[in-house]
Coordinates of N, CA and C and ligand atoms in Angstrom, one line a residue:
M362 N -7.9 19.4 -2.5 CA -7.1 18.6 -1.6 C -6.6 17.3 -2.2
S363 N -5.4 16.9 -2.0 CA -4.9 15.7 -2.7 C -5.3 14.5 -1.9
C364 N -5.3 13.4 -2.6 CA -5.7 12.1 -2.0 C -4.4 11.4 -1.5
K365 N -4.3 11.1 -0.3 CA -3.1 10.5 0.3 C -3.2 9.0 0.2
L366 N -2.1 8.4 -0.4 CA -2.0 7.0 -0.5 C -0.9 6.5 0.4
V367 N -1.2 5.4 1.1 CA -0.1 4.7 1.8 C 0.0 3.4 1.1
V368 N 1.2 3.0 0.7 CA 1.4 1.8 0.0 C 2.2 0.8 0.9
L369 N 1.6 -0.4 1.0 CA 2.2 -1.4 1.8 C 2.9 -2.5 1.0
I370 N 4.1 -2.8 1.3 CA 4.9 -3.7 0.5 C 5.6 -4.7 1.4
S371 N 6.1 -5.8 0.7 CA 6.9 -6.8 1.4 C 8.2 -7.1 0.6
G372 N 8.2 -6.6 -0.6 CA 9.3 -7.1 -1.4 C 9.8 -6.1 -2.4
S373 N 9.9 -6.5 -3.7 CA 10.5 -5.7 -4.7 C 9.9 -4.3 -5.0
G374 N 8.6 -4.3 -4.9 CA 7.9 -3.0 -5.0 C 7.8 -2.5 -6.5
S375 N 7.7 -3.4 -7.4 CA 7.5 -2.9 -8.8 C 6.2 -2.3 -9.0
N376 N 5.2 -2.8 -8.3 CA 3.8 -2.1 -8.3 C 3.9 -0.8 -7.7
L377 N 4.6 -0.7 -6.6 CA 4.9 0.7 -6.0 C 5.5 1.6 -7.0
Q378 N 6.5 1.1 -7.7 CA 7.1 1.9 -8.8 C 6.1 2.4 -9.8
A379 N 5.2 1.5 -10.1 CA 4.2 1.8 -11.1 C 3.3 3.0 -10.6
F380 N 3.1 3.0 -9.3 CA 2.3 4.2 -8.7 C 3.2 5.4 -8.7
I381 N 4.4 5.3 -8.4 CA 5.3 6.5 -8.4 C 5.4 7.1 -9.8
D382 N 5.5 6.2 -10.8 CA 5.6 6.6 -12.2 C 4.3 7.2 -12.6
A383 N 3.2 6.6 -12.3 CA 1.8 7.1 -12.7 C 1.6 8.5 -12.1
I384 N 2.0 8.7 -10.9 CA 1.9 10.1 -10.3 C 2.8 11.1 -11.0
A385 N 4.0 10.7 -11.3 CA 5.0 11.6 -12.0 C 4.5 11.9 -13.4
E386 N 3.8 11.0 -14.0 CA 3.3 11.2 -15.4 C 1.9 11.7 -15.5
G387 N 1.3 12.1 -14.3 CA 0.0 12.7 -14.3 C -1.1 11.7 -14.6
R388 N -0.9 10.4 -14.4 CA -1.9 9.4 -14.6 C -2.7 9.1 -13.3
L389 N -2.3 9.7 -12.2 CA -3.0 9.7 -10.9 C -3.2 11.1 -10.4
P390 N -4.0 11.9 -11.1 CA -4.1 13.3 -10.7 C -4.6 13.5 -9.3
N391 N -4.0 14.5 -8.6 CA -4.4 14.8 -7.2 C -4.1 13.7 -6.2
C392 N -3.1 12.8 -6.5 CA -2.8 11.8 -5.6 C -1.3 12.0 -5.2
E393 N -1.0 11.7 -4.0 CA 0.4 11.6 -3.5 C 0.6 10.4 -2.6
I394 N 1.8 9.9 -2.6 CA 2.1 8.8 -1.8 C 2.6 9.4 -0.5
A395 N 1.8 9.2 0.6 CA 2.2 9.8 1.9 C 3.4 9.0 2.5
A396 N 3.3 7.7 2.3 CA 4.4 6.9 2.9 C 4.3 5.5 2.3
V397 N 5.4 4.8 2.3 CA 5.5 3.4 1.9 C 5.9 2.7 3.2
I398 N 5.1 1.6 3.5 CA 5.4 0.9 4.8 C 5.6 -0.6 4.4
S399 N 6.7 -1.1 4.9 CA 7.0 -2.5 4.7 C 7.0 -3.3 6.0
N400 N 6.7 -4.6 5.9 CA 6.8 -5.4 7.1 C 8.1 -6.1 7.2
K401 N 9.0 -5.8 6.1 CA 10.3 -6.4 6.1 C 11.3 -5.3 5.9
P402 N 12.3 -5.1 6.8 CA 13.2 -4.0 6.7 C 14.1 -4.0 5.4
Q403 N 14.3 -5.3 4.9 CA 15.2 -5.4 3.7 C 14.5 -5.2 2.4
A404 N 13.2 -5.0 2.4 CA 12.4 -4.9 1.1 C 13.0 -3.9 0.2
F405 N 13.2 -4.3 -1.1 CA 13.8 -3.3 -2.0 C 12.9 -2.2 -2.3
G406 N 11.6 -2.4 -2.2 CA 10.7 -1.3 -2.4 C 10.9 -0.1 -1.5
L407 N 11.5 -0.3 -0.3 CA 11.8 0.8 0.5 C 12.9 1.7 -0.1
E408 N 13.8 1.1 -0.9 CA 14.8 1.9 -1.6 C 14.2 2.7 -2.7
R409 N 13.2 2.0 -3.4 CA 12.5 2.7 -4.5 C 11.8 4.0 -3.9
A410 N 11.2 3.8 -2.7 CA 10.5 5.0 -2.1 C 11.5 6.1 -1.8
Q411 N 12.6 5.7 -1.2 CA 13.6 6.7 -0.8 C 14.1 7.5 -2.1
A412 N 14.4 6.7 -3.1 CA 14.9 7.3 -4.3 C 13.9 8.3 -4.9
A413 N 12.6 8.1 -4.6 CA 11.6 9.0 -5.2 C 11.3 10.1 -4.1
G414 N 12.0 10.1 -3.0 CA 11.8 11.2 -2.0 C 10.5 10.9 -1.2
I415 N 10.1 9.7 -1.1 CA 8.9 9.3 -0.3 C 9.3 8.7 1.0
T416 N 8.6 9.1 2.1 CA 8.9 8.5 3.4 C 8.8 7.0 3.3
A417 N 9.8 6.3 3.8 CA 9.9 4.8 3.8 C 9.9 4.4 5.2
D418 N 9.0 3.6 5.6 CA 8.8 3.2 7.0 C 8.7 1.7 7.1
C419 N 8.9 1.1 8.3 CA 8.8 -0.3 8.4 C 8.1 -0.6 9.8
V420 N 7.2 -1.6 9.7 CA 6.7 -2.2 10.9 C 7.0 -3.7 10.8
D421 N 8.0 -4.1 11.5 CA 8.5 -5.5 11.3 C 7.6 -6.4 12.0
H422 N 7.0 -7.4 11.3 CA 6.0 -8.3 12.0 C 6.7 -9.2 13.0
R423 N 8.0 -9.3 12.9 CA 8.7 -10.2 13.8 C 8.8 -9.6 15.2
D424 N 8.5 -8.3 15.3 CA 8.6 -7.6 16.6 C 7.3 -7.8 17.4
F425 N 6.3 -8.5 16.8 CA 5.0 -8.6 17.5 C 4.7 -10.1 17.8
A426 N 4.0 -10.2 18.9 CA 3.7 -11.6 19.4 C 2.6 -12.2 18.6
S427 N 1.7 -11.4 18.1 CA 0.5 -12.0 17.4 C 0.2 -11.1 16.2
R428 N -0.7 -11.7 15.3 CA -1.2 -11.1 14.1 C -1.9 -9.8 14.6
E429 N -2.7 -9.9 15.7 CA -3.6 -8.8 16.1 C -2.7 -7.6 16.5
T430 N -1.7 -7.9 17.3 CA -0.9 -6.7 17.8 C -0.1 -6.1 16.6
F431 N 0.4 -6.9 15.7 CA 1.0 -6.4 14.5 C 0.1 -5.5 13.7
D432 N -1.1 -6.0 13.5 CA -2.1 -5.3 12.6 C -2.5 -4.0 13.3
R433 N -2.6 -4.0 14.7 CA -3.0 -2.8 15.4 C -1.9 -1.7 15.2
A434 N -0.6 -2.1 15.3 CA 0.5 -1.2 15.2 C 0.6 -0.7 13.7
L435 N 0.3 -1.6 12.8 CA 0.4 -1.1 11.4 C -0.8 -0.1 11.1
Q436 N -1.9 -0.4 11.6 CA -3.1 0.5 11.4 C -2.8 1.9 12.0
A437 N -2.2 1.9 13.2 CA -1.9 3.2 13.8 C -0.9 3.9 13.0
K438 N 0.1 3.2 12.5 CA 1.1 3.8 11.6 C 0.5 4.4 10.3
I439 N -0.4 3.7 9.7 CA -1.0 4.1 8.5 C -1.8 5.4 8.8
D440 N -2.6 5.4 9.9 CA -3.4 6.5 10.3 C -2.5 7.7 10.6
Q441 N -1.3 7.5 11.1 CA -0.4 8.7 11.3 C -0.2 9.5 10.1
Y442 N -0.2 8.7 8.9 CA 0.1 9.4 7.6 C -1.2 9.9 7.0
H443 N -2.3 9.8 7.7 CA -3.6 10.3 7.2 C -4.0 9.7 5.9
A444 N -3.9 8.4 5.8 CA -4.1 7.8 4.5 C -5.6 7.9 4.1
D445 N -5.8 8.3 2.9 CA -7.2 8.2 2.3 C -7.4 6.8 1.7
L446 N -6.3 6.3 1.0 CA -6.4 5.0 0.4 C -5.2 4.2 0.8
V447 N -5.4 2.9 1.0 CA -4.3 2.0 1.4 C -4.2 1.0 0.2
I448 N -3.0 0.9 -0.3 CA -2.7 0.1 -1.5 C -1.8 -1.0 -1.1
L449 N -2.3 -2.2 -1.1 CA -1.5 -3.4 -0.9 C -0.7 -3.8 -2.2
A450 N 0.6 -3.7 -2.1 CA 1.3 -3.9 -3.4 C 2.4 -4.9 -3.1
G451 N 2.0 -6.2 -3.2 CA 2.9 -7.3 -2.8 C 3.1 -7.3 -1.3
F452 N 2.1 -7.0 -0.6 CA 2.1 -7.1 0.9 C 1.7 -8.5 1.3
M453 N 2.7 -9.3 1.8 CA 2.4 -10.7 1.9 C 2.1 -11.1 3.4
R454 N 1.0 -10.4 3.8 CA 0.5 -10.7 5.2 C -1.0 -10.9 5.1
I455 N -1.5 -11.9 5.9 CA -2.9 -12.0 6.0 C -3.4 -11.0 7.0
L456 N -4.4 -10.3 6.7 CA -4.9 -9.2 7.6 C -6.0 -9.6 8.5
T457 N -6.1 -9.0 9.7 CA -7.2 -9.4 10.6 C -8.4 -8.7 10.2
P458 N -9.6 -9.2 10.6 CA -10.9 -8.6 10.3 C -11.0 -7.1 10.8
D459 N -10.4 -6.9 12.0 CA -10.4 -5.5 12.5 C -9.7 -4.5 11.6
F460 N -8.6 -4.9 11.1 CA -7.8 -4.1 10.2 C -8.6 -3.8 8.9
V461 N -9.1 -4.9 8.4 CA -9.9 -4.7 7.1 C -11.1 -3.8 7.3
L462 N -11.8 -4.0 8.4 CA -12.9 -3.2 8.7 C -12.6 -1.7 8.8
H463 N -11.5 -1.5 9.5 CA -11.0 -0.1 9.7 C -10.8 0.7 8.4
F464 N -10.3 0.0 7.4 CA -10.0 0.6 6.1 C -11.0 0.2 5.0
K465 N -12.2 -0.3 5.4 CA -13.2 -0.8 4.5 C -13.5 0.2 3.4
G466 N -13.5 -0.2 2.2 CA -13.8 0.6 1.0 C -12.7 1.5 0.5
R467 N -11.6 1.5 1.3 CA -10.4 2.3 0.8 C -9.1 1.5 0.9
L468 N -9.3 0.2 0.8 CA -8.2 -0.8 0.9 C -8.3 -1.7 -0.4
L469 N -7.2 -1.6 -1.2 CA -7.1 -2.3 -2.5 C -6.0 -3.3 -2.4
N470 N -6.1 -4.4 -3.2 CA -5.1 -5.4 -3.3 C -5.0 -5.7 -4.8
I471 N -3.8 -6.2 -5.2 CA -3.6 -6.8 -6.5 C -3.2 -8.2 -6.3
H472 N -3.8 -9.1 -7.0 CA -3.5 -10.5 -6.8 C -3.1 -11.1 -8.2
P473 N -2.0 -11.9 -8.2 CA -1.6 -12.4 -9.5 C -2.3 -13.7 -10.0
S474 N -3.6 -13.6 -10.1 CA -4.4 -14.6 -10.8 C -5.7 -14.0 -11.3
L475 N -6.4 -14.8 -12.1 CA -7.7 -14.3 -12.5 C -8.7 -14.8 -11.5
L476 N -8.9 -14.0 -10.4 CA -9.8 -14.3 -9.4 C -11.2 -14.6 -9.9
P477 N -12.0 -15.5 -9.4 CA -11.8 -16.2 -8.1 C -10.8 -17.4 -8.2
K478 N -10.2 -17.6 -9.3 CA -9.2 -18.7 -9.4 C -8.0 -18.4 -8.6
Y479 N -7.5 -19.4 -7.9 CA -6.2 -19.4 -7.2 C -6.0 -18.2 -6.2
P480 N -6.8 -18.1 -5.2 CA -6.5 -17.2 -4.1 C -5.2 -17.8 -3.4
G481 N -4.5 -17.0 -2.6 CA -3.4 -17.6 -1.9 C -2.1 -17.5 -2.7
L482 N -1.2 -18.5 -2.5 CA 0.1 -18.4 -3.0 C 0.3 -19.3 -4.3
H483 N 1.5 -19.2 -4.9 CA 1.9 -20.0 -6.1 C 0.9 -20.0 -7.2
T484 N 0.3 -18.9 -7.5 CA -0.8 -18.8 -8.4 C -0.4 -19.3 -9.8
H485 N 0.8 -18.9 -10.3 CA 1.2 -19.2 -11.7 C 1.5 -20.7 -11.8
Q486 N 2.1 -21.2 -10.8 CA 2.4 -22.7 -10.9 C 1.0 -23.4 -10.9
R487 N 0.1 -23.0 -10.1 CA -1.2 -23.6 -10.1 C -1.9 -23.5 -11.4
A488 N -1.8 -22.4 -12.1 CA -2.4 -22.2 -13.4 C -1.8 -23.2 -14.4
L489 N -0.4 -23.3 -14.3 CA 0.3 -24.2 -15.2 C -0.1 -25.7 -15.0
D490 N -0.2 -26.0 -13.7 CA -0.5 -27.4 -13.3 C -1.9 -27.8 -13.8
A491 N -2.8 -26.8 -13.8 CA -4.2 -27.0 -14.2 C -4.3 -27.1 -15.7
G492 N -3.3 -26.7 -16.4 CA -3.3 -26.7 -17.9 C -4.1 -25.5 -18.4
D493 N -4.2 -24.4 -17.6 CA -4.9 -23.2 -18.1 C -4.3 -22.6 -19.3
K494 N -5.1 -22.0 -20.1 CA -4.6 -21.3 -21.3 C -4.3 -19.9 -21.1
E495 N -4.7 -19.4 -20.0 CA -4.4 -17.9 -19.7 C -4.1 -17.7 -18.2
A496 N -3.4 -16.7 -18.0 CA -3.1 -16.3 -16.6 C -3.4 -14.8 -16.5
G497 N -3.2 -14.2 -15.3 CA -3.5 -12.8 -15.2 C -3.4 -12.3 -13.8
A498 N -3.9 -11.1 -13.6 CA -3.9 -10.4 -12.3 C -5.3 -9.7 -12.1
T499 N -5.6 -9.5 -10.9 CA -6.9 -8.9 -10.6 C -6.7 -7.9 -9.5
V500 N -7.3 -6.7 -9.6 CA -7.3 -5.7 -8.6 C -8.7 -5.9 -7.9
H501 N -8.7 -5.9 -6.6 CA -10.0 -6.1 -5.9 C -10.0 -5.3 -4.5
F502 N -11.2 -5.0 -4.1 CA -11.4 -4.5 -2.8 C -11.0 -5.6 -1.8
V503 N -10.4 -5.2 -0.7 CA -10.1 -6.2 0.4 C -11.2 -6.3 1.3
T504 N -11.6 -7.5 1.5 CA -12.6 -7.8 2.6 C -12.0 -8.9 3.5
E505 N -12.8 -9.4 4.4 CA -12.2 -10.3 5.4 C -11.8 -11.7 4.7
E506 N -12.4 -12.0 3.6 CA -12.0 -13.2 3.0 C -10.8 -13.1 2.1
L507 N -9.8 -13.9 2.4 CA -8.5 -13.8 1.7 C -8.7 -13.8 0.2
D508 N -8.2 -12.8 -0.5 CA -8.3 -12.6 -1.9 C -9.7 -12.8 -2.4
G509 N -10.7 -12.6 -1.6 CA -12.1 -12.9 -1.9 C -13.0 -11.6 -2.1
G510 N -12.4 -10.4 -1.9 CA -13.2 -9.2 -2.0 C -13.6 -9.0 -3.5
P511 N -14.6 -8.1 -3.7 CA -15.1 -7.9 -5.1 C -14.0 -7.4 -6.1
P512 N -13.8 -8.1 -7.2 CA -12.9 -7.7 -8.2 C -13.3 -6.4 -8.9
I513 N -12.3 -5.6 -9.2 CA -12.6 -4.3 -9.9 C -12.1 -4.4 -11.4
I514 N -10.9 -4.9 -11.6 CA -10.4 -5.0 -13.0 C -9.4 -6.1 -13.0
H515 N -9.4 -6.8 -14.2 CA -8.4 -7.9 -14.4 C -7.8 -7.7 -15.7
A516 N -6.6 -8.3 -15.9 CA -5.9 -8.3 -17.2 C -5.4 -9.7 -17.4
K517 N -5.4 -10.2 -18.7 CA -5.1 -11.5 -19.0 C -3.8 -11.6 -19.9
I518 N -3.1 -12.7 -19.8 CA -2.0 -13.0 -20.7 C -2.2 -14.4 -21.2
P519 N -1.8 -14.8 -22.4 CA -1.9 -16.2 -22.8 C -0.8 -17.0 -22.1
I520 N -1.1 -18.2 -21.9 CA 0.0 -19.2 -21.4 C 0.4 -19.9 -22.7
N521 N 1.7 -19.8 -23.0 CA 2.2 -20.4 -24.2 C 3.1 -21.6 -23.8
E522 N 3.3 -22.5 -24.8 CA 4.2 -23.6 -24.6 C 5.6 -23.1 -24.1
G523 N 6.1 -23.8 -23.1 CA 7.4 -23.4 -22.6 C 7.3 -22.4 -21.4
D524 N 6.2 -21.8 -21.2 CA 6.0 -20.9 -20.1 C 6.3 -21.6 -18.7
T525 N 6.9 -20.8 -17.8 CA 7.2 -21.3 -16.5 C 6.5 -20.3 -15.5
A526 N 6.5 -20.7 -14.2 CA 5.9 -19.8 -13.2 C 6.7 -18.4 -13.3
A527 N 8.0 -18.5 -13.6 CA 8.8 -17.2 -13.6 C 8.4 -16.4 -14.8
T528 N 8.2 -17.0 -16.0 CA 7.9 -16.2 -17.2 C 6.5 -15.6 -17.0
L529 N 5.6 -16.4 -16.5 CA 4.2 -15.9 -16.3 C 4.3 -14.7 -15.3
A530 N 5.0 -14.9 -14.2 CA 5.1 -13.8 -13.2 C 5.6 -12.5 -13.8
H531 N 6.6 -12.7 -14.7 CA 7.2 -11.5 -15.3 C 6.1 -10.8 -16.2
N532 N 5.5 -11.6 -17.0 CA 4.5 -11.1 -18.0 C 3.3 -10.5 -17.3
V533 N 2.8 -11.2 -16.3 CA 1.7 -10.7 -15.6 C 2.0 -9.4 -14.8
L534 N 3.2 -9.3 -14.3 CA 3.6 -8.1 -13.6 C 3.4 -6.8 -14.4
S535 N 3.8 -6.9 -15.7 CA 3.7 -5.7 -16.5 C 2.3 -5.3 -16.7
K536 N 1.3 -6.2 -16.7 CA -0.1 -5.9 -16.8 C -0.5 -5.3 -15.4
E537 N 0.0 -5.8 -14.3 CA -0.4 -5.3 -13.0 C -0.1 -3.8 -13.0
H538 N 1.1 -3.5 -13.5 CA 1.5 -2.1 -13.4 C 0.6 -1.1 -14.2
T539 N -0.2 -1.6 -15.1 CA -1.2 -0.8 -15.8 C -2.5 -0.7 -15.1
I540 N -3.0 -1.9 -14.6 CA -4.4 -1.9 -14.1 C -4.4 -1.4 -12.7
Y541 N -3.3 -1.5 -11.9 CA -3.5 -1.1 -10.5 C -3.6 0.4 -10.3
P542 N -2.8 1.2 -10.9 CA -3.0 2.7 -10.8 C -4.3 3.1 -11.4
L543 N -4.8 2.4 -12.4 CA -6.1 2.8 -13.0 C -7.2 2.6 -12.0
A544 N -7.2 1.5 -11.3 CA -8.3 1.2 -10.3 C -8.2 2.2 -9.2
A545 N -6.9 2.5 -8.8 CA -6.7 3.5 -7.6 C -7.2 4.8 -8.1
R546 N -7.0 5.2 -9.3 CA -7.5 6.5 -9.8 C -9.0 6.6 -9.7
W547 N -9.7 5.5 -10.1 CA -11.2 5.6 -10.0 C -11.6 5.7 -8.5
L548 N -10.9 5.1 -7.6 CA -11.3 5.2 -6.2 C -11.0 6.6 -5.7
A549 N -9.8 7.1 -6.1 CA -9.4 8.4 -5.6 C -10.4 9.5 -6.1
E550 N -10.9 9.3 -7.3 CA -11.8 10.2 -7.9 C -13.2 10.1 -7.4
G551 N -13.5 9.1 -6.6 CA -14.8 8.9 -6.0 C -15.8 8.2 -7.0
R552 N -15.2 7.7 -8.1 CA -16.1 7.0 -9.1 C -16.3 5.5 -8.7
L553 N -15.4 5.0 -7.9 CA -15.4 3.6 -7.5 C -15.8 3.4 -6.0
K554 N -16.7 2.5 -5.8 CA -17.1 2.4 -4.4 C -17.3 0.9 -4.1
L555 N -17.1 0.6 -2.8 CA -17.5 -0.8 -2.3 C -18.9 -0.6 -1.7
E556 N -19.9 -1.3 -2.3 CA -21.2 -1.2 -1.7 C -21.7 -2.6 -1.3
G557 N -21.8 -2.8 0.0 CA -22.0 -4.2 0.4 C -20.9 -5.1 0.0
K558 N -21.3 -6.1 -0.8 CA -20.2 -7.0 -1.3 C -19.9 -6.8 -2.7
K559 N -20.3 -5.6 -3.3 CA -20.2 -5.3 -4.7 C -19.3 -4.1 -4.9
A560 N -18.5 -4.2 -6.0 CA -17.7 -3.1 -6.5 C -18.6 -2.3 -7.5
V561 N -18.7 -1.0 -7.3 CA -19.6 -0.2 -8.2 C -18.7 0.9 -8.8
L562 N -18.8 1.0 -10.1 CA -18.0 2.1 -10.8 C -19.1 2.9 -11.6
D563 N -19.0 4.2 -11.4 CA -19.9 5.2 -12.0 C -21.4 4.7 -11.9
D564 N -21.7 4.3 -10.6 CA -23.1 3.8 -10.3 C -23.5 2.5 -10.9
K565 N -22.5 1.8 -11.5 CA -22.9 0.5 -12.1 C -22.1 -0.6 -11.4
T566 N -22.8 -1.6 -11.0 CA -22.2 -2.8 -10.4 C -21.2 -3.5 -11.4
L567 N -20.0 -3.7 -11.0 CA -19.1 -4.3 -11.9 C -19.3 -5.8 -12.0
P568 N -18.9 -6.4 -13.1 CA -19.1 -7.9 -13.3 C -18.4 -8.6 -12.2
E569 N -18.8 -9.9 -12.0 CA -18.2 -10.7 -10.9 C -16.7 -10.8 -10.9
N570 N -16.1 -10.9 -12.1 CA -14.7 -11.0 -12.2 C -14.0 -9.6 -12.4
G571 N -14.8 -8.6 -12.3 CA -14.3 -7.2 -12.5 C -14.2 -6.9 -14.0
L572 N -13.9 -5.7 -14.4 CA -13.8 -5.3 -15.8 C -12.6 -6.0 -16.4
H573 N -12.7 -6.2 -17.7 CA -11.6 -6.9 -18.4 C -10.8 -5.8 -19.1
Y574 N -9.5 -5.7 -18.7 CA -8.7 -4.6 -19.3 C -8.2 -5.0 -20.7
Q575 N -8.5 -4.1 -21.6 CA -8.0 -4.4 -23.0 C -7.1 -3.2 -23.4
E576 N -6.0 -3.6 -23.9 CA -5.1 -2.5 -24.4 C -5.7 -1.8 -25.6
D577 N -5.4 -0.5 -25.8 CA -6.0 0.2 -26.9 C -5.4 -0.3 -28.2
Ligands
GAR920 C1 2.8 -9.1 -7.5 O1 2.8 -10.0 -8.5 C2 1.5 -9.1 -6.7 O2 0.4 -9.3 -7.5 C3 1.8 -10.2 -5.8 O3 3.1 -10.1 -5.4 C4 3.9 -9.4 -6.4 C5 4.6 -8.2 -5.8 O4 5.4 -7.7 -6.8 N1 0.9 -10.1 -4.6 C6 0.5 -11.2 -4.0 O5 0.8 -12.3 -4.3 C7 -0.5 -10.9 -2.8 N2 -1.1 -12.1 -2.4 P1 6.1 -6.3 -6.6 O6 6.7 -6.3 -5.1 O7 7.2 -6.2 -7.6 O8 5.0 -5.2 -6.7

């Protein structure tokens, strides 16, 4: 039986594209994307989904009076697609504890910083302002704490003279596209688990910052 992914997006969807490509190239065996759901009707990622023949759906947060009612509708929609894994791919909404609990252990996010540094927004500008020598991205399990769930894997890039938030975002994204499908594969294969507050891969607790991804 194949593992059904539902991918949540708010924007461009380049990480979604990385999943589409990984599946097409056999790097996510036995996985299929059951649906892509956006909270924004204009998100370009919805076009990427359609172009790949994947169901593209929208639950517009502006149609709901509260975060709770939006999350309940989103949860019901995801369940309709019988999601085994829920992949937050540039989904720019803070999720309620009930939503997170419902998908506990099968809800992943990618965040454009080396967590625990810079949860929240404007991560690359904050790294520049702090004079950091490196930037990166981290895949983590989602828990109730914003960008605070246990890291699974991170990838780094150097920050060079002349870098801007835009150049860093561009360079970090290309790393995101590698590490995110990799982490999802481990989860789909049952090798990766959320145990209490720890991420465990092949029965070993992962380091606090997650594994460090190194290119071959
Ligand atoms: C990515 O850089 C992702 O890490 C970030 O949004 C971008 C989405 O790009 N996510 C967050 O900031 C979540 N807090 P994409 O739409 O091209 O995948």
